[in-house]
């Protein structure tokens, strides 16, 4: 597969959540997903356990079932005070406009979730909610970098991804759909995967890192 030839800095600053610019009608080859996963397993993990598991979903019936769960979750999430839509109303200026765009884009994805060419479900052994307090960070940090590496590798190959978690409101039902033993395995996310329409993506408008960084002593 040809790659876009992005520099590392371009890759790191332009890997966005792609929802509206996914080509739903163009399948993603299994080999391309396998190629991206080879980068995922290069990521760090606590004690080098490499306990990650990835479930790739391309079956239309399973995607439809997950899409239904996702939409149920989306309906519930949209009513929460912490949703992107609700947050947009508490903000002003550029951030409010950005949040409104996120809500519209996320709503579009929810409507079309069953049409995404592939879904990637990163999983970990054990139930994260049963881990001792310090264990939760280690568990999550042992799958998040690998999944992000997958997403970066996908971007370099003309694929768009979006990290989603809303189906986890019904994780047990999703586990049944996918044959995952719910008591023994935690689903971490549902990453949507598809070829992008165009490959030009821009860095997001964000406050500079200096506004969220302290040196040596925490400031209130
Ligand atoms: C933990 C996590 C959960 C997220 N869940 C969802 C989700 O369920 N649905 C969705 O459309 N986007 C979801 N997102 C994507 C965010 O909305 C997105 O990262 C954010 O708006 C910034 O946009 P950008 O990734 O394009 O920079 C999630 C992202 C993270 C990191």
mmCIF file of C-alpha atoms and ligand atoms in Angstrom:
data_model
loop_
_atom_site.group_PDB
_atom_site.id
_atom_site.type_symbol
_atom_site.label_atom_id
_atom_site.label_comp_id
_atom_site.label_asym_id
_atom_site.label_seq_id
_atom_site.Cartn_x
_atom_site.Cartn_y
_atom_site.Cartn_z
ATOM 1 C CA UNK A 1 0.000 0.000 0.000
ATOM 2 C CA UNK A 2 1.258 3.460 -0.788
ATOM 3 C CA UNK A 3 1.677 5.864 2.044
ATOM 4 C CA UNK A 4 1.043 9.607 2.050
ATOM 5 C CA UNK A 5 4.627 10.459 2.954
ATOM 6 C CA UNK A 6 3.666 12.781 5.804
ATOM 7 C CA UNK A 7 6.415 13.947 8.094
ATOM 8 C CA UNK A 8 6.193 12.743 11.684
ATOM 9 C CA UNK A 9 5.162 16.254 12.747
ATOM 10 C CA UNK A 10 2.447 16.430 10.076
ATOM 11 C CA UNK A 11 1.142 13.018 11.092
ATOM 12 C CA UNK A 12 1.015 13.968 14.761
ATOM 13 C CA UNK A 13 -0.756 17.262 14.127
ATOM 14 C CA UNK A 14 -3.273 16.234 11.442
ATOM 15 C CA UNK A 15 -4.619 12.904 12.668
ATOM 16 C CA UNK A 16 -8.167 14.028 13.342
ATOM 17 C CA UNK A 17 -11.416 12.312 14.253
ATOM 18 C CA UNK A 18 -12.794 11.717 10.767
ATOM 19 C CA UNK A 19 -16.553 11.279 10.579
ATOM 20 C CA UNK A 20 -18.043 13.208 7.665
ATOM 21 C CA UNK A 21 -15.195 12.488 5.277
ATOM 22 C CA UNK A 22 -15.286 8.694 5.450
ATOM 23 C CA UNK A 23 -16.023 6.919 2.174
ATOM 24 C CA UNK A 24 -18.681 4.464 3.316
ATOM 25 C CA UNK A 25 -18.827 2.809 -0.095
ATOM 26 C CA UNK A 26 -15.142 1.905 -0.356
ATOM 27 C CA UNK A 27 -14.154 -1.235 1.512
ATOM 28 C CA UNK A 28 -10.942 -1.311 3.515
ATOM 29 C CA UNK A 29 -8.819 -4.351 2.772
ATOM 30 C CA UNK A 30 -8.040 -6.721 5.616
ATOM 31 C CA UNK A 31 -4.360 -6.488 4.679
ATOM 32 C CA UNK A 32 -4.336 -2.738 5.178
ATOM 33 C CA UNK A 33 -5.810 -3.147 8.649
ATOM 34 C CA UNK A 34 -3.260 -5.875 9.428
ATOM 35 C CA UNK A 35 -0.482 -3.530 8.300
ATOM 36 C CA UNK A 36 -1.659 -0.799 10.688
ATOM 37 C CA UNK A 37 -1.964 -3.301 13.523
ATOM 38 C CA UNK A 38 1.713 -4.215 13.128
ATOM 39 C CA UNK A 39 2.448 -0.664 14.305
ATOM 40 C CA UNK A 40 -0.017 -0.986 17.164
ATOM 41 C CA UNK A 41 1.901 -3.889 18.654
ATOM 42 C CA UNK A 42 5.101 -1.819 18.679
ATOM 43 C CA UNK A 43 3.616 0.393 21.422
ATOM 44 C CA UNK A 44 4.675 0.397 25.064
ATOM 45 C CA UNK A 45 2.733 -1.548 27.702
ATOM 46 C CA UNK A 46 3.046 -1.871 31.483
ATOM 47 C CA UNK A 47 5.650 -4.509 32.406
ATOM 48 C CA UNK A 48 5.852 -5.201 28.668
ATOM 49 C CA UNK A 49 2.799 -7.446 29.089
ATOM 50 C CA UNK A 50 1.471 -6.793 25.584
ATOM 51 C CA UNK A 51 -1.907 -7.968 26.807
ATOM 52 C CA UNK A 52 -3.727 -6.129 24.059
ATOM 53 C CA UNK A 53 -6.247 -7.820 21.820
ATOM 54 C CA UNK A 54 -7.877 -6.273 18.778
ATOM 55 C CA UNK A 55 -11.177 -7.362 17.323
ATOM 56 C CA UNK A 56 -11.754 -6.189 13.750
ATOM 57 C CA UNK A 57 -15.399 -6.042 12.725
ATOM 58 C CA UNK A 58 -16.244 -6.007 9.015
ATOM 59 C CA UNK A 59 -19.322 -8.266 9.038
ATOM 60 C CA UNK A 60 -22.380 -6.228 8.029
ATOM 61 C CA UNK A 61 -24.765 -7.834 10.538
ATOM 62 C CA UNK A 62 -22.363 -7.260 13.417
ATOM 63 C CA UNK A 63 -21.705 -3.685 12.356
ATOM 64 C CA UNK A 64 -25.459 -3.119 12.187
ATOM 65 C CA UNK A 65 -25.907 -4.535 15.698
ATOM 66 C CA UNK A 66 -23.116 -2.344 17.060
ATOM 67 C CA UNK A 67 -24.554 0.630 15.154
ATOM 68 C CA UNK A 68 -27.900 0.078 16.900
ATOM 69 C CA UNK A 69 -26.214 -0.004 20.317
ATOM 70 C CA UNK A 70 -24.205 3.073 19.428
ATOM 71 C CA UNK A 71 -27.326 5.019 18.420
ATOM 72 C CA UNK A 72 -29.077 4.043 21.640
ATOM 73 C CA UNK A 73 -26.040 5.326 23.511
ATOM 74 C CA UNK A 74 -25.895 8.458 21.399
ATOM 75 C CA UNK A 75 -29.506 9.301 22.216
ATOM 76 C CA UNK A 76 -28.762 8.967 25.940
ATOM 77 C CA UNK A 77 -25.443 10.852 25.703
ATOM 78 C CA UNK A 78 -26.992 13.749 23.776
ATOM 79 C CA UNK A 79 -29.283 14.457 26.734
ATOM 80 C CA UNK A 80 -26.406 14.637 29.246
ATOM 81 C CA UNK A 81 -25.058 17.946 30.537
ATOM 82 C CA UNK A 82 -21.556 16.742 29.654
ATOM 83 C CA UNK A 83 -22.308 16.132 25.962
ATOM 84 C CA UNK A 84 -20.484 18.177 23.316
ATOM 85 C CA UNK A 85 -23.780 19.883 22.483
ATOM 86 C CA UNK A 86 -24.482 20.859 26.098
ATOM 87 C CA UNK A 87 -20.899 22.025 26.600
ATOM 88 C CA UNK A 88 -21.138 24.185 23.478
ATOM 89 C CA UNK A 89 -23.899 26.152 25.184
ATOM 90 C CA UNK A 90 -21.673 26.946 28.168
ATOM 91 C CA UNK A 91 -18.809 28.238 26.028
ATOM 92 C CA UNK A 92 -18.354 31.118 23.676
ATOM 93 C CA UNK A 93 -16.235 32.110 20.725
ATOM 94 C CA UNK A 94 -14.127 29.640 18.795
ATOM 95 C CA UNK A 95 -14.393 26.840 21.349
ATOM 96 C CA UNK A 96 -18.211 26.970 21.256
ATOM 97 C CA UNK A 97 -18.165 26.871 17.458
ATOM 98 C CA UNK A 98 -15.730 23.934 17.563
ATOM 99 C CA UNK A 99 -17.965 22.031 19.988
ATOM 100 C CA UNK A 100 -21.015 22.655 17.828
ATOM 101 C CA UNK A 101 -19.133 21.212 14.859
ATOM 102 C CA UNK A 102 -18.117 18.189 16.948
ATOM 103 C CA UNK A 103 -21.747 17.607 17.927
ATOM 104 C CA UNK A 104 -22.951 17.801 14.316
ATOM 105 C CA UNK A 105 -20.169 15.582 13.074
ATOM 106 C CA UNK A 106 -20.692 13.058 15.895
ATOM 107 C CA UNK A 107 -24.417 13.006 15.206
ATOM 108 C CA UNK A 108 -23.691 12.232 11.545
ATOM 109 C CA UNK A 109 -21.427 9.375 12.569
ATOM 110 C CA UNK A 110 -24.086 8.002 14.921
ATOM 111 C CA UNK A 111 -26.632 7.968 12.096
ATOM 112 C CA UNK A 112 -24.193 6.210 9.795
ATOM 113 C CA UNK A 113 -22.296 4.006 12.223
ATOM 114 C CA UNK A 114 -23.423 0.779 10.544
ATOM 115 C CA UNK A 115 -21.981 2.021 7.229
ATOM 116 C CA UNK A 116 -18.369 2.423 8.355
ATOM 117 C CA UNK A 117 -16.248 -0.075 6.420
ATOM 118 C CA UNK A 118 -14.513 -1.445 9.505
ATOM 119 C CA UNK A 119 -14.542 -1.146 13.263
ATOM 120 C CA UNK A 120 -11.614 -1.909 15.522
ATOM 121 C CA UNK A 121 -12.346 -2.870 19.121
ATOM 122 C CA UNK A 122 -9.220 -2.742 21.307
ATOM 123 C CA UNK A 123 -9.600 -5.039 24.324
ATOM 124 C CA UNK A 124 -7.711 -5.903 27.476
ATOM 125 C CA UNK A 125 -7.830 -8.999 29.662
ATOM 126 C CA UNK A 126 -9.723 -8.470 32.935
ATOM 127 C CA UNK A 127 -12.370 -5.974 33.937
ATOM 128 C CA UNK A 128 -10.889 -2.479 34.262
ATOM 129 C CA UNK A 129 -13.515 -1.497 36.850
ATOM 130 C CA UNK A 130 -12.323 -4.287 39.138
ATOM 131 C CA UNK A 131 -8.657 -3.253 39.021
ATOM 132 C CA UNK A 132 -7.133 -1.674 42.147
ATOM 133 C CA UNK A 133 -6.987 2.111 41.906
ATOM 134 C CA UNK A 134 -3.432 2.369 40.611
ATOM 135 C CA UNK A 135 -4.061 -0.565 38.292
ATOM 136 C CA UNK A 136 -6.660 1.330 36.272
ATOM 137 C CA UNK A 137 -4.115 3.807 34.912
ATOM 138 C CA UNK A 138 -1.674 1.050 34.040
ATOM 139 C CA UNK A 139 -4.323 -1.032 32.363
ATOM 140 C CA UNK A 140 -5.640 1.782 30.221
ATOM 141 C CA UNK A 141 -2.173 3.060 29.412
ATOM 142 C CA UNK A 142 -1.315 -0.424 28.194
ATOM 143 C CA UNK A 143 -3.816 -0.221 25.340
ATOM 144 C CA UNK A 144 -4.276 3.470 24.538
ATOM 145 C CA UNK A 145 -0.803 4.060 22.989
ATOM 146 C CA UNK A 146 -1.129 0.974 20.789
ATOM 147 C CA UNK A 147 -4.539 2.035 19.570
ATOM 148 C CA UNK A 148 -3.301 5.542 18.821
ATOM 149 C CA UNK A 149 -0.384 4.031 16.891
ATOM 150 C CA UNK A 150 -2.933 2.125 14.818
ATOM 151 C CA UNK A 151 -4.755 5.387 14.133
ATOM 152 C CA UNK A 152 -1.552 7.188 13.124
ATOM 153 C CA UNK A 153 -0.529 4.342 10.819
ATOM 154 C CA UNK A 154 -4.027 4.394 9.331
ATOM 155 C CA UNK A 155 -3.824 8.141 8.619
ATOM 156 C CA UNK A 156 -0.489 7.650 6.843
ATOM 157 C CA UNK A 157 -2.238 5.073 4.618
ATOM 158 C CA UNK A 158 -5.165 7.296 3.628
ATOM 159 C CA UNK A 159 -7.539 5.907 6.227
ATOM 160 C CA UNK A 160 -9.573 7.973 8.646
ATOM 161 C CA UNK A 161 -10.416 6.858 12.146
ATOM 162 C CA UNK A 162 -12.458 8.086 15.071
ATOM 163 C CA UNK A 163 -12.036 6.999 18.675
ATOM 164 C CA UNK A 164 -15.528 6.317 20.013
ATOM 165 C CA UNK A 165 -16.754 5.022 23.354
ATOM 166 C CA UNK A 166 -20.512 5.494 23.279
ATOM 167 C CA UNK A 167 -21.322 1.840 22.526
ATOM 168 C CA UNK A 168 -19.631 1.004 25.854
ATOM 169 C CA UNK A 169 -22.827 2.119 27.600
ATOM 170 C CA UNK A 170 -24.012 -1.266 26.392
ATOM 171 C CA UNK A 171 -20.683 -3.066 26.535
ATOM 172 C CA UNK A 172 -22.153 -6.339 27.760
ATOM 173 C CA UNK A 173 -24.606 -6.478 24.871
ATOM 174 C CA UNK A 174 -21.810 -5.632 22.435
ATOM 175 C CA UNK A 175 -19.721 -8.423 23.945
ATOM 176 C CA UNK A 176 -22.553 -10.845 23.257
ATOM 177 C CA UNK A 177 -22.715 -9.683 19.624
ATOM 178 C CA UNK A 178 -18.966 -10.202 19.229
ATOM 179 C CA UNK A 179 -18.514 -13.356 21.314
ATOM 180 C CA UNK A 180 -16.278 -11.546 23.824
ATOM 181 C CA UNK A 181 -16.352 -13.065 27.354
ATOM 182 C CA UNK A 182 -17.564 -9.960 29.191
ATOM 183 C CA UNK A 183 -16.432 -11.068 32.671
ATOM 184 C CA UNK A 184 -12.876 -11.641 31.479
ATOM 185 C CA UNK A 185 -12.270 -9.006 28.822
ATOM 186 C CA UNK A 186 -12.815 -5.219 28.760
ATOM 187 C CA UNK A 187 -13.581 -3.399 25.547
ATOM 188 C CA UNK A 188 -11.798 -0.042 25.554
ATOM 189 C CA UNK A 189 -13.234 1.697 22.517
ATOM 190 C CA UNK A 190 -14.697 1.319 19.075
ATOM 191 C CA UNK A 191 -12.440 2.836 16.432
ATOM 192 C CA UNK A 192 -14.171 3.513 13.149
ATOM 193 C CA UNK A 193 -12.027 2.942 10.060
ATOM 194 C CA UNK A 194 -12.525 3.923 6.429
ATOM 195 C CA UNK A 195 -10.788 5.538 3.481
ATOM 196 C CA UNK A 196 -10.996 9.298 3.714
ATOM 197 C CA UNK A 197 -12.490 11.554 1.082
ATOM 198 C CA UNK A 198 -9.398 13.611 0.303
ATOM 199 C CA UNK A 199 -6.322 13.376 2.447
ATOM 200 C CA UNK A 200 -5.766 16.985 3.503
ATOM 201 C CA UNK A 201 -6.412 17.454 7.198
ATOM 202 C CA UNK A 202 -5.289 20.387 9.302
ATOM 203 C CA UNK A 203 -4.019 20.867 12.815
ATOM 204 C CA UNK A 204 -6.882 21.649 15.218
ATOM 205 C CA UNK A 205 -7.214 25.069 16.812
ATOM 206 C CA UNK A 206 -6.119 24.441 20.387
ATOM 207 C CA UNK A 207 -4.861 26.671 23.191
ATOM 208 C CA UNK A 208 -1.061 26.531 23.270
ATOM 209 C CA UNK A 209 0.466 23.798 25.426
ATOM 210 C CA UNK A 210 1.958 26.488 27.670
ATOM 211 C CA UNK A 211 -1.548 27.220 29.001
ATOM 212 C CA UNK A 212 -1.818 23.695 30.418
ATOM 213 C CA UNK A 213 1.776 23.145 31.468
ATOM 214 C CA UNK A 214 3.499 23.846 34.761
ATOM 215 C CA UNK A 215 7.177 23.521 35.482
ATOM 216 C CA UNK A 216 8.267 22.081 38.817
ATOM 217 C CA UNK A 217 5.326 23.397 40.875
ATOM 218 C CA UNK A 218 1.615 23.034 40.245
ATOM 219 C CA UNK A 219 -0.201 26.339 39.825
ATOM 220 C CA UNK A 220 -3.886 26.596 40.653
HETATM 221 C C1 LIG B 1 -11.884 8.819 25.215
HETATM 222 C C2 LIG B 1 -12.523 9.384 23.956
HETATM 223 C C3 LIG B 1 -13.839 9.093 23.702
HETATM 224 C C4 LIG B 1 -14.443 9.583 22.534
HETATM 225 N N1 LIG B 1 -15.711 9.188 22.234
HETATM 226 C C5 LIG B 1 -16.281 9.586 21.071
HETATM 227 C C6 LIG B 1 -17.547 9.052 20.681
HETATM 228 O O1 LIG B 1 -18.132 8.203 21.360
HETATM 229 N N2 LIG B 1 -18.061 9.487 19.508
HETATM 230 C C7 LIG B 1 -17.413 10.380 18.704
HETATM 231 O O2 LIG B 1 -17.951 10.721 17.642
HETATM 232 N N3 LIG B 1 -16.202 10.887 19.040
HETATM 233 C C8 LIG B 1 -15.621 10.493 20.204
HETATM 234 N N4 LIG B 1 -14.363 10.943 20.528
HETATM 235 C C9 LIG B 1 -13.649 11.871 19.630
HETATM 236 C C10 LIG B 1 -13.591 13.301 20.200
HETATM 237 O O3 LIG B 1 -14.851 13.902 20.038
HETATM 238 C C11 LIG B 1 -12.498 14.074 19.442
HETATM 239 O O4 LIG B 1 -11.251 13.515 19.734
HETATM 240 C C12 LIG B 1 -12.457 15.548 19.819
HETATM 241 O O5 LIG B 1 -13.656 16.170 19.452
HETATM 242 C C13 LIG B 1 -11.300 16.278 19.139
HETATM 243 O O6 LIG B 1 -11.378 16.160 17.740
HETATM 244 P P1 LIG B 1 -10.108 15.665 16.916
HETATM 245 O O7 LIG B 1 -9.840 14.244 17.388
HETATM 246 O O8 LIG B 1 -10.500 15.731 15.482
HETATM 247 O O9 LIG B 1 -8.974 16.557 17.248
HETATM 248 C C14 LIG B 1 -13.721 10.427 21.660
HETATM 249 C C15 LIG B 1 -12.374 10.703 21.937
HETATM 250 C C16 LIG B 1 -11.780 10.171 23.050
HETATM 251 C C17 LIG B 1 -10.304 10.451 23.292
#
